[in-house]
DNA sequence: CATGAATGAGTATTCATTCAT
DNA sequence: CATGAATGAATACTCATTCAT
């Protein structure tokens, strides 16, 4: 005899909310905001639709909540993996390592952030943009520090530093999810990026 | 008899289609697939809704047609700007130049491709993915050529070459639209990327 | 052990029910049946929602109970103020006095009966209609008595008597709530109505 | 063979809108705002639901449109029947005649205005209140004129005049719909009201 | 009995899409 | 082919209501 009827188990609100977010992240990531219906999410969470609305207000807010949670988690994971106070290249290296590991382990979350939440139509495109800006600024600071420590560079305009950071972040985003081996991916990117940066800082720019 | 009606004089089908696509690209790029209604597009194109359906079948097909056209145009622009037969770095340089110039001059098209068409939910995500693969493969070939020409490299695994290409493409995408000065942006990216690559090929990898 | 919980000490059922009805009357009167939610009422009553259901079964029954209570109270107040056995005009006068005083002192109840419960959609529209019929009949009787006592009237058809009563009741309803001074309002209405009636009974009808 | 398929006949928008309003007035009047669903209305109008929304925007706006139309029609009917420039009692008499006739001939419209649109919850309760105020003011003016023309009255305070008008309007509303014979009903009310008023103006108030 | 977790059953609303003229 | 009248089919959202603790 089934001990469990049709009704969902009684569970405290905080827990249910996380379950719902889990389900929603997964469905949104796979099918996109538009194609996802609230019924699907409710079913995936093993819960009735009104409960989803009771806790998360609306489809937009639910999506935003997913994005916020995943963004926070990713951000925290990266931050935690950065060796604060180390040399800039070490900081970048450790940060990338954390980034590639986390995204590899949480493909749904990453796909939500990178593949869904950024597109124009989605709610909370701002949310994501803001997180990205934060990251770009962190990298900008790293490169800036390295630039100041380097001896004999002509000058590296702020605009250029920021562009380098933007490029680096874009490269990392592009690589995320392409390999299960975070260490290798991070190494590749460091080779690509930091070594090139080294040349630049040493006064050996590439020229056409 | 009026020679000129209120709107939409007699015009050959091919032209009309392009007008519609122009309008659609612009609206889709600004408001996203989801938020855009067929009425809006018909109005923006100065054409009646049934005509849009007659020529372009459905919203999805219309969107796909937009994406395909823009992807083809971008692809052609880049291809045209590449100095075929030149050294790999020259080819990359010229290609990037073409890319940044074209995207700067066609912000709607670029936003459509990069900001809207890639999201999971959108139809023709494949279309875009395919174009991207094509580009990545082109860059992969460039890097591969350079690697083979370089003298004393340990070995550069195919997987690693592809990852480098992926990183480079991601970096370029990330930079596109960030500046009106295509030449400067391209130079920054070359400094960043190719110089790093040079170190790598010369057997001076970055190491943690 | 706490003698006093956060809310809702032990209280006999009858009392609790009245508290709930008080709250419900107030909320229904202000926001209408449709706009009022059971949560609002439970909160206003300082009671948990299940208790509301335990005692009052459903939203419709709750509304009906409110209406019934208020109707009964109004009816009783009016009846109590009527000088039974006096001359018809004295009876009417005293009844109106009671009516205007009671409605002025219980605006929520009056608004519930007059402004909410009568609309077609509301449950217990019958309840209210019944009370109204009762009152109309009472007034009909008064006028009938006066008519029989009056000397030289041609004939006053039953239908006409009833119409007069209906008019009088409508006039009273229309005036209720328009002034805080019950006595003045009642006087105005008597002047308006009974005096006209007097003419009629004396064989001096208005004629076009 | 049916010449008429399932689709509704092609009909110009203005006509369809009136058909919809006809249907909506009828359904709203019978079942009330809350109990009425848009499906019902669409079906009653012999039309699909999206068309209702296309033309009338929302349930609230549809209801409001109904009320506005009925209010305007009633108002116009009454205004048209008033003998402008005649003596106050003639004006009132003719107005009442028009009122009772119109409401008797349009029971749905009247029930909508009187029975549904006035209750607190309904949208456009203001709409109706405004119309009522307009009418009350018209009657107030009539009585005021009569009062000024009457010779030897103590004084009739403005407040009192307005109260009399309010009573008269309430009485009329209460009688509307109670009889098919508008002329008789109007006569009854004139007897009741104007004759009483006559006494009052002649300095013979009723006194307790 | 208080609490708050949970839901069945409906509702308004909005698309993309198609005919008839 | 332009026009605008018309709709099928979904989807977000809400409410009164109940049950386990």
PDB file of N, CA and C in Angstrom, chain D residues 153-191:
ATOM      1  N   UNK D 153     -43.681  80.602   1.635  1.00  0.00           N
ATOM      2  CA  UNK D 153     -43.065  79.489   2.359  1.00  0.00           C
ATOM      3  C   UNK D 153     -42.085  80.047   3.377  1.00  0.00           C
ATOM      4  N   UNK D 154     -42.018  79.440   4.533  1.00  0.00           N
ATOM      5  CA  UNK D 154     -41.012  79.912   5.513  1.00  0.00           C
ATOM      6  C   UNK D 154     -39.659  80.028   4.829  1.00  0.00           C
ATOM      7  N   UNK D 155     -38.920  79.012   4.768  1.00  0.00           N
ATOM      8  CA  UNK D 155     -37.758  78.906   3.904  1.00  0.00           C
ATOM      9  C   UNK D 155     -37.531  77.420   3.664  1.00  0.00           C
ATOM     10  N   UNK D 156     -37.011  77.098   2.507  1.00  0.00           N
ATOM     11  CA  UNK D 156     -36.722  75.702   2.221  1.00  0.00           C
ATOM     12  C   UNK D 156     -35.213  75.595   1.981  1.00  0.00           C
ATOM     13  N   UNK D 157     -34.527  75.135   3.010  1.00  0.00           N
ATOM     14  CA  UNK D 157     -33.056  75.091   2.922  1.00  0.00           C
ATOM     15  C   UNK D 157     -32.614  74.282   1.710  1.00  0.00           C
ATOM     16  N   UNK D 158     -31.494  74.707   1.138  1.00  0.00           N
ATOM     17  CA  UNK D 158     -30.923  73.971   0.014  1.00  0.00           C
ATOM     18  C   UNK D 158     -30.767  72.486   0.338  1.00  0.00           C
ATOM     19  N   UNK D 159     -30.280  72.239   1.530  1.00  0.00           N
ATOM     20  CA  UNK D 159     -30.058  70.850   1.929  1.00  0.00           C
ATOM     21  C   UNK D 159     -31.365  70.058   1.855  1.00  0.00           C
ATOM     22  N   UNK D 160     -32.416  70.722   2.258  1.00  0.00           N
ATOM     23  CA  UNK D 160     -33.706  70.048   2.275  1.00  0.00           C
ATOM     24  C   UNK D 160     -34.212  69.795   0.852  1.00  0.00           C
ATOM     25  N   UNK D 161     -34.002  70.764   0.003  1.00  0.00           N
ATOM     26  CA  UNK D 161     -34.419  70.592  -1.390  1.00  0.00           C
ATOM     27  C   UNK D 161     -33.707  69.385  -1.988  1.00  0.00           C
ATOM     28  N   UNK D 162     -32.447  69.338  -1.754  1.00  0.00           N
ATOM     29  CA  UNK D 162     -31.667  68.231  -2.301  1.00  0.00           C
ATOM     30  C   UNK D 162     -32.139  66.889  -1.736  1.00  0.00           C
ATOM     31  N   UNK D 163     -32.461  66.892  -0.467  1.00  0.00           N
ATOM     32  CA  UNK D 163     -32.948  65.659   0.149  1.00  0.00           C
ATOM     33  C   UNK D 163     -34.259  65.230  -0.495  1.00  0.00           C
ATOM     34  N   UNK D 164     -35.114  66.200  -0.775  1.00  0.00           N
ATOM     35  CA  UNK D 164     -36.376  65.865  -1.432  1.00  0.00           C
ATOM     36  C   UNK D 164     -36.114  65.244  -2.799  1.00  0.00           C
ATOM     37  N   UNK D 165     -35.183  65.835  -3.524  1.00  0.00           N
ATOM     38  CA  UNK D 165     -34.862  65.299  -4.839  1.00  0.00           C
ATOM     39  C   UNK D 165     -34.333  63.871  -4.720  1.00  0.00           C
ATOM     40  N   UNK D 166     -33.465  63.682  -3.753  1.00  0.00           N
ATOM     41  CA  UNK D 166     -32.899  62.360  -3.535  1.00  0.00           C
ATOM     42  C   UNK D 166     -34.004  61.349  -3.239  1.00  0.00           C
ATOM     43  N   UNK D 167     -34.940  61.758  -2.417  1.00  0.00           N
ATOM     44  CA  UNK D 167     -36.054  60.878  -2.070  1.00  0.00           C
ATOM     45  C   UNK D 167     -36.872  60.549  -3.314  1.00  0.00           C
ATOM     46  N   UNK D 168     -37.134  61.555  -4.104  1.00  0.00           N
ATOM     47  CA  UNK D 168     -37.947  61.336  -5.296  1.00  0.00           C
ATOM     48  C   UNK D 168     -37.260  60.373  -6.256  1.00  0.00           C
ATOM     49  N   UNK D 169     -35.978  60.590  -6.462  1.00  0.00           N
ATOM     50  CA  UNK D 169     -35.239  59.707  -7.358  1.00  0.00           C
ATOM     51  C   UNK D 169     -35.233  58.286  -6.816  1.00  0.00           C
ATOM     52  N   UNK D 170     -35.016  58.161  -5.510  1.00  0.00           N
ATOM     53  CA  UNK D 170     -35.033  56.833  -4.910  1.00  0.00           C
ATOM     54  C   UNK D 170     -36.384  56.166  -5.100  1.00  0.00           C
ATOM     55  N   UNK D 171     -37.426  56.921  -4.909  1.00  0.00           N
ATOM     56  CA  UNK D 171     -38.761  56.365  -5.081  1.00  0.00           C
ATOM     57  C   UNK D 171     -38.967  55.886  -6.513  1.00  0.00           C
ATOM     58  N   UNK D 172     -38.524  56.684  -7.456  1.00  0.00           N
ATOM     59  CA  UNK D 172     -38.678  56.299  -8.866  1.00  0.00           C
ATOM     60  C   UNK D 172     -37.899  55.023  -9.153  1.00  0.00           C
ATOM     61  N   UNK D 173     -36.671  54.976  -8.704  1.00  0.00           N
ATOM     62  CA  UNK D 173     -35.859  53.781  -8.920  1.00  0.00           C
ATOM     63  C   UNK D 173     -36.544  52.556  -8.332  1.00  0.00           C
ATOM     64  N   UNK D 174     -37.106  52.756  -7.162  1.00  0.00           N
ATOM     65  CA  UNK D 174     -37.740  51.629  -6.483  1.00  0.00           C
ATOM     66  C   UNK D 174     -38.951  51.127  -7.266  1.00  0.00           C
ATOM     67  N   UNK D 175     -39.643  52.045  -7.919  1.00  0.00           N
ATOM     68  CA  UNK D 175     -40.849  51.657  -8.658  1.00  0.00           C
ATOM     69  C   UNK D 175     -40.524  51.088 -10.040  1.00  0.00           C
ATOM     70  N   UNK D 176     -39.396  51.518 -10.582  1.00  0.00           N
ATOM     71  CA  UNK D 176     -39.071  51.077 -11.939  1.00  0.00           C
ATOM     72  C   UNK D 176     -39.042  49.559 -12.002  1.00  0.00           C
ATOM     73  N   UNK D 177     -39.623  49.039 -13.006  1.00  0.00           N
ATOM     74  CA  UNK D 177     -39.607  47.590 -13.171  1.00  0.00           C
ATOM     75  C   UNK D 177     -40.721  46.894 -12.427  1.00  0.00           C
ATOM     76  N   UNK D 178     -41.468  47.624 -11.612  1.00  0.00           N
ATOM     77  CA  UNK D 178     -42.511  46.953 -10.849  1.00  0.00           C
ATOM     78  C   UNK D 178     -43.814  46.861 -11.636  1.00  0.00           C
ATOM     79  N   UNK D 179     -43.909  47.600 -12.722  1.00  0.00           N
ATOM     80  CA  UNK D 179     -45.157  47.574 -13.471  1.00  0.00           C
ATOM     81  C   UNK D 179     -44.874  47.849 -14.939  1.00  0.00           C
ATOM     82  N   UNK D 180     -45.707  47.274 -15.775  1.00  0.00           N
ATOM     83  CA  UNK D 180     -45.525  47.514 -17.198  1.00  0.00           C
ATOM     84  C   UNK D 180     -46.185  48.824 -17.617  1.00  0.00           C
ATOM     85  N   UNK D 181     -47.032  49.324 -16.758  1.00  0.00           N
ATOM     86  CA  UNK D 181     -47.785  50.526 -17.108  1.00  0.00           C
ATOM     87  C   UNK D 181     -47.074  51.777 -16.601  1.00  0.00           C
ATOM     88  N   UNK D 182     -46.297  52.356 -17.451  1.00  0.00           N
ATOM     89  CA  UNK D 182     -45.498  53.510 -17.064  1.00  0.00           C
ATOM     90  C   UNK D 182     -46.355  54.689 -16.653  1.00  0.00           C
ATOM     91  N   UNK D 183     -47.455  54.897 -17.357  1.00  0.00           N
ATOM     92  CA  UNK D 183     -48.294  56.060 -17.063  1.00  0.00           C
ATOM     93  C   UNK D 183     -48.862  55.985 -15.647  1.00  0.00           C
ATOM     94  N   UNK D 184     -49.379  54.828 -15.320  1.00  0.00           N
ATOM     95  CA  UNK D 184     -49.957  54.651 -13.986  1.00  0.00           C
ATOM     96  C   UNK D 184     -48.905  54.854 -12.896  1.00  0.00           C
ATOM     97  N   UNK D 185     -47.755  54.232 -13.116  1.00  0.00           N
ATOM     98  CA  UNK D 185     -46.697  54.347 -12.121  1.00  0.00           C
ATOM     99  C   UNK D 185     -46.277  55.804 -11.930  1.00  0.00           C
ATOM    100  N   UNK D 186     -46.137  56.495 -13.032  1.00  0.00           N
ATOM    101  CA  UNK D 186     -45.740  57.896 -12.943  1.00  0.00           C
ATOM    102  C   UNK D 186     -46.788  58.702 -12.194  1.00  0.00           C
ATOM    103  N   UNK D 187     -48.042  58.414 -12.461  1.00  0.00           N
ATOM    104  CA  UNK D 187     -49.115  59.143 -11.780  1.00  0.00           C
ATOM    105  C   UNK D 187     -49.063  58.880 -10.277  1.00  0.00           C
ATOM    106  N   UNK D 188     -48.889  57.628  -9.930  1.00  0.00           N
ATOM    107  CA  UNK D 188     -48.796  57.286  -8.506  1.00  0.00           C
ATOM    108  C   UNK D 188     -47.705  58.097  -7.829  1.00  0.00           C
ATOM    109  N   UNK D 189     -46.567  58.119  -8.499  1.00  0.00           N
ATOM    110  CA  UNK D 189     -45.438  58.810  -7.867  1.00  0.00           C
ATOM    111  C   UNK D 189     -45.687  60.314  -7.777  1.00  0.00           C
ATOM    112  N   UNK D 190     -46.337  60.874  -8.790  1.00  0.00           N
ATOM    113  CA  UNK D 190     -46.636  62.299  -8.727  1.00  0.00           C
ATOM    114  C   UNK D 190     -47.598  62.595  -7.581  1.00  0.00           C
ATOM    115  N   UNK D 191     -48.576  61.757  -7.446  1.00  0.00           N
ATOM    116  CA  UNK D 191     -49.503  61.921  -6.329  1.00  0.00           C
ATOM    117  C   UNK D 191     -48.772  61.920  -5.016  1.00  0.00           C
TER     118      UNK D 191
END
